[in-house]
């Protein structure tokens, strides 16, 4: 990533502090260490950049399934905060998940596996 873009991203999160009210209790100010603050114009851009990095990381690892006409479909698709991965083998799925994990750690993002809706596998061909 370009150094100028990294500096913009770092300065965006630098020094942001939050506090919360729970019942009648007010927390002390806390430094934001991870996440995207809602309400800022640049937040949407940062989120989209992060999702694009994830999608592209998975696409670099493998092609998607091949149609009957011989066209390869994309291996990953994203819509808002939803990501769909498609692979022809178990091994290629692992490659994509490893790439996603590496990029997510670099971006300081987390996968919420409890919110994952499906993991569908067909066949046993791992070639």
PDB file of C-alpha atoms in Angstrom:
ATOM      1  CA  UNK A   1       0.000   0.000   0.000  1.00  0.00           C
ATOM      2  CA  UNK A   2       1.217   3.482  -0.830  1.00  0.00           C
ATOM      3  CA  UNK A   3       2.937   5.239   2.092  1.00  0.00           C
ATOM      4  CA  UNK A   4       0.704   8.303   1.730  1.00  0.00           C
ATOM      5  CA  UNK A   5      -2.446   6.164   2.026  1.00  0.00           C
ATOM      6  CA  UNK A   6      -0.995   4.350   5.054  1.00  0.00           C
ATOM      7  CA  UNK A   7      -0.302   7.705   6.711  1.00  0.00           C
ATOM      8  CA  UNK A   8      -3.879   8.880   6.071  1.00  0.00           C
ATOM      9  CA  UNK A   9      -5.281   5.637   7.506  1.00  0.00           C
ATOM     10  CA  UNK A  10      -3.027   5.769  10.568  1.00  0.00           C
ATOM     11  CA  UNK A  11      -3.760   9.419  11.294  1.00  0.00           C
ATOM     12  CA  UNK A  12      -7.497   8.731  10.933  1.00  0.00           C
ATOM     13  CA  UNK A  13      -7.429   6.340  13.896  1.00  0.00           C
ATOM     14  CA  UNK A  14      -4.747   8.172  15.877  1.00  0.00           C
ATOM     15  CA  UNK A  15      -6.098   9.917  18.919  1.00  0.00           C
ATOM     16  CA  UNK A  16      -9.781   8.988  18.551  1.00  0.00           C
ATOM     17  CA  UNK A  17     -11.286   8.474  21.986  1.00  0.00           C
ATOM     18  CA  UNK A  18     -14.701   7.174  22.979  1.00  0.00           C
ATOM     19  CA  UNK A  19     -16.719   6.810  26.152  1.00  0.00           C
ATOM     20  CA  UNK A  20     -20.007   5.129  26.895  1.00  0.00           C
ATOM     21  CA  UNK A  21     -22.946   5.497  29.214  1.00  0.00           C
ATOM     22  CA  UNK A  22     -24.303   2.317  30.763  1.00  0.00           C
ATOM     23  CA  UNK A  23     -27.348   3.019  32.885  1.00  0.00           C
ATOM     24  CA  UNK A  24     -26.315   5.985  35.012  1.00  0.00           C
ATOM     25  CA  UNK A  25     -22.583   5.173  34.819  1.00  0.00           C
ATOM     26  CA  UNK A  26     -20.218   6.978  32.433  1.00  0.00           C
ATOM     27  CA  UNK A  27     -16.979   5.254  31.417  1.00  0.00           C
ATOM     28  CA  UNK A  28     -13.652   7.016  31.272  1.00  0.00           C
ATOM     29  CA  UNK A  29     -12.300   8.065  27.858  1.00  0.00           C
ATOM     30  CA  UNK A  30     -10.830   5.100  25.959  1.00  0.00           C
ATOM     31  CA  UNK A  31      -8.559   5.132  22.937  1.00  0.00           C
ATOM     32  CA  UNK A  32     -10.059   3.509  19.840  1.00  0.00           C
ATOM     33  CA  UNK A  33      -7.660   0.713  18.917  1.00  0.00           C
ATOM     34  CA  UNK A  34      -9.645  -1.103  16.275  1.00  0.00           C
ATOM     35  CA  UNK A  35     -12.787  -0.649  14.275  1.00  0.00           C
ATOM     36  CA  UNK A  36     -14.302   1.970  12.035  1.00  0.00           C
ATOM     37  CA  UNK A  37     -16.068   4.878  13.679  1.00  0.00           C
ATOM     38  CA  UNK A  38     -19.553   5.476  12.312  1.00  0.00           C
ATOM     39  CA  UNK A  39     -20.603   8.970  11.382  1.00  0.00           C
ATOM     40  CA  UNK A  40     -17.369  10.050   9.675  1.00  0.00           C
ATOM     41  CA  UNK A  41     -17.361  10.512   5.905  1.00  0.00           C
ATOM     42  CA  UNK A  42     -14.085   8.618   5.509  1.00  0.00           C
ATOM     43  CA  UNK A  43     -15.427   5.595   7.465  1.00  0.00           C
ATOM     44  CA  UNK A  44     -17.365   4.289   4.474  1.00  0.00           C
ATOM     45  CA  UNK A  45     -14.299   4.593   2.252  1.00  0.00           C
ATOM     46  CA  UNK A  46     -12.110   2.764   4.795  1.00  0.00           C
ATOM     47  CA  UNK A  47     -14.639  -0.046   5.134  1.00  0.00           C
ATOM     48  CA  UNK A  48     -14.922  -0.487   1.362  1.00  0.00           C
ATOM     49  CA  UNK A  49     -11.130  -0.475   1.031  1.00  0.00           C
ATOM     50  CA  UNK A  50     -10.884  -3.173   3.691  1.00  0.00           C
ATOM     51  CA  UNK A  51     -13.517  -5.360   2.040  1.00  0.00           C
ATOM     52  CA  UNK A  52     -11.852  -4.957  -1.367  1.00  0.00           C
ATOM     53  CA  UNK A  53      -8.521  -6.061   0.100  1.00  0.00           C
ATOM     54  CA  UNK A  54     -10.210  -9.186   1.491  1.00  0.00           C
ATOM     55  CA  UNK A  55     -11.985  -9.995  -1.782  1.00  0.00           C
ATOM     56  CA  UNK A  56      -8.827  -9.505  -3.840  1.00  0.00           C
ATOM     57  CA  UNK A  57      -6.754 -11.627  -1.441  1.00  0.00           C
ATOM     58  CA  UNK A  58      -9.101 -14.569  -1.964  1.00  0.00           C
ATOM     59  CA  UNK A  59      -9.262 -14.103  -5.742  1.00  0.00           C
ATOM     60  CA  UNK A  60      -5.471 -14.269  -6.040  1.00  0.00           C
ATOM     61  CA  UNK A  61      -5.415 -17.749  -4.509  1.00  0.00           C
ATOM     62  CA  UNK A  62      -7.624 -19.683  -6.927  1.00  0.00           C
ATOM     63  CA  UNK A  63     -10.165 -19.497  -9.706  1.00  0.00           C
ATOM     64  CA  UNK A  64     -13.793 -20.111  -8.969  1.00  0.00           C
ATOM     65  CA  UNK A  65     -15.851 -22.966 -10.377  1.00  0.00           C
ATOM     66  CA  UNK A  66     -15.959 -23.564 -14.124  1.00  0.00           C
ATOM     67  CA  UNK A  67     -19.321 -23.344 -15.881  1.00  0.00           C
ATOM     68  CA  UNK A  68     -20.482 -25.807 -18.535  1.00  0.00           C
ATOM     69  CA  UNK A  69     -19.574 -23.234 -21.195  1.00  0.00           C
ATOM     70  CA  UNK A  70     -15.963 -23.168 -19.943  1.00  0.00           C
ATOM     71  CA  UNK A  71     -16.066 -19.775 -18.221  1.00  0.00           C
ATOM     72  CA  UNK A  72     -14.561 -19.515 -14.740  1.00  0.00           C
ATOM     73  CA  UNK A  73     -16.692 -17.717 -12.176  1.00  0.00           C
ATOM     74  CA  UNK A  74     -15.082 -15.422  -9.590  1.00  0.00           C
ATOM     75  CA  UNK A  75     -13.842 -17.243  -6.492  1.00  0.00           C
ATOM     76  CA  UNK A  76     -15.059 -14.489  -4.183  1.00  0.00           C
ATOM     77  CA  UNK A  77     -17.917 -12.025  -4.174  1.00  0.00           C
ATOM     78  CA  UNK A  78     -18.788  -9.362  -1.679  1.00  0.00           C
ATOM     79  CA  UNK A  79     -21.879  -7.334  -0.908  1.00  0.00           C
ATOM     80  CA  UNK A  80     -21.713  -4.822   1.930  1.00  0.00           C
ATOM     81  CA  UNK A  81     -20.249  -6.818   4.845  1.00  0.00           C
ATOM     82  CA  UNK A  82     -21.069 -10.240   3.371  1.00  0.00           C
ATOM     83  CA  UNK A  83     -18.379 -12.308   1.650  1.00  0.00           C
ATOM     84  CA  UNK A  84     -19.030 -15.438  -0.425  1.00  0.00           C
ATOM     85  CA  UNK A  85     -16.137 -17.742  -1.335  1.00  0.00           C
ATOM     86  CA  UNK A  86     -16.436 -20.476  -3.948  1.00  0.00           C
ATOM     87  CA  UNK A  87     -13.804 -23.082  -4.697  1.00  0.00           C
ATOM     88  CA  UNK A  88     -13.598 -26.402  -6.500  1.00  0.00           C
ATOM     89  CA  UNK A  89     -11.528 -28.225  -3.859  1.00  0.00           C
ATOM     90  CA  UNK A  90     -10.975 -28.348  -0.130  1.00  0.00           C
ATOM     91  CA  UNK A  91      -7.293 -27.409  -0.565  1.00  0.00           C
ATOM     92  CA  UNK A  92      -8.110 -24.298  -2.588  1.00  0.00           C
ATOM     93  CA  UNK A  93     -10.653 -23.290   0.049  1.00  0.00           C
ATOM     94  CA  UNK A  94      -7.911 -23.519   2.680  1.00  0.00           C
ATOM     95  CA  UNK A  95      -5.639 -21.325   0.533  1.00  0.00           C
ATOM     96  CA  UNK A  96      -8.364 -18.686   0.319  1.00  0.00           C
ATOM     97  CA  UNK A  97      -9.111 -18.821   4.052  1.00  0.00           C
ATOM     98  CA  UNK A  98      -5.403 -18.524   4.881  1.00  0.00           C
ATOM     99  CA  UNK A  99      -5.090 -15.474   2.600  1.00  0.00           C
ATOM    100  CA  UNK A 100      -8.212 -13.917   4.154  1.00  0.00           C
ATOM    101  CA  UNK A 101      -6.894 -14.507   7.664  1.00  0.00           C
ATOM    102  CA  UNK A 102      -3.536 -12.901   6.821  1.00  0.00           C
ATOM    103  CA  UNK A 103      -5.167  -9.821   5.280  1.00  0.00           C
ATOM    104  CA  UNK A 104      -7.742  -9.503   8.076  1.00  0.00           C
ATOM    105  CA  UNK A 105      -4.987  -9.594  10.714  1.00  0.00           C
ATOM    106  CA  UNK A 106      -3.049  -6.936   8.801  1.00  0.00           C
ATOM    107  CA  UNK A 107      -6.218  -4.793   8.594  1.00  0.00           C
ATOM    108  CA  UNK A 108      -6.950  -5.387  12.300  1.00  0.00           C
ATOM    109  CA  UNK A 109     -10.300  -6.927  11.384  1.00  0.00           C
ATOM    110  CA  UNK A 110     -11.921 -10.036  12.838  1.00  0.00           C
ATOM    111  CA  UNK A 111     -14.090 -12.771  11.405  1.00  0.00           C
ATOM    112  CA  UNK A 112     -17.086 -13.568  13.571  1.00  0.00           C
ATOM    113  CA  UNK A 113     -17.317 -17.291  12.944  1.00  0.00           C
ATOM    114  CA  UNK A 114     -20.468 -17.540  15.069  1.00  0.00           C
ATOM    115  CA  UNK A 115     -22.176 -15.356  12.440  1.00  0.00           C
ATOM    116  CA  UNK A 116     -21.032 -17.525   9.534  1.00  0.00           C
ATOM    117  CA  UNK A 117     -24.082 -18.964   7.832  1.00  0.00           C
ATOM    118  CA  UNK A 118     -22.700 -21.883   5.861  1.00  0.00           C
ATOM    119  CA  UNK A 119     -19.789 -24.041   4.870  1.00  0.00           C
ATOM    120  CA  UNK A 120     -20.974 -26.248   2.046  1.00  0.00           C
ATOM    121  CA  UNK A 121     -18.646 -28.814   0.510  1.00  0.00           C
ATOM    122  CA  UNK A 122     -19.402 -31.216  -2.311  1.00  0.00           C
ATOM    123  CA  UNK A 123     -17.313 -34.214  -3.345  1.00  0.00           C
ATOM    124  CA  UNK A 124     -14.010 -35.422  -2.007  1.00  0.00           C
ATOM    125  CA  UNK A 125     -11.730 -34.497  -4.912  1.00  0.00           C
ATOM    126  CA  UNK A 126      -8.840 -32.489  -3.446  1.00  0.00           C
ATOM    127  CA  UNK A 127      -6.590 -32.508  -6.493  1.00  0.00           C
TER     128      UNK A 127
END
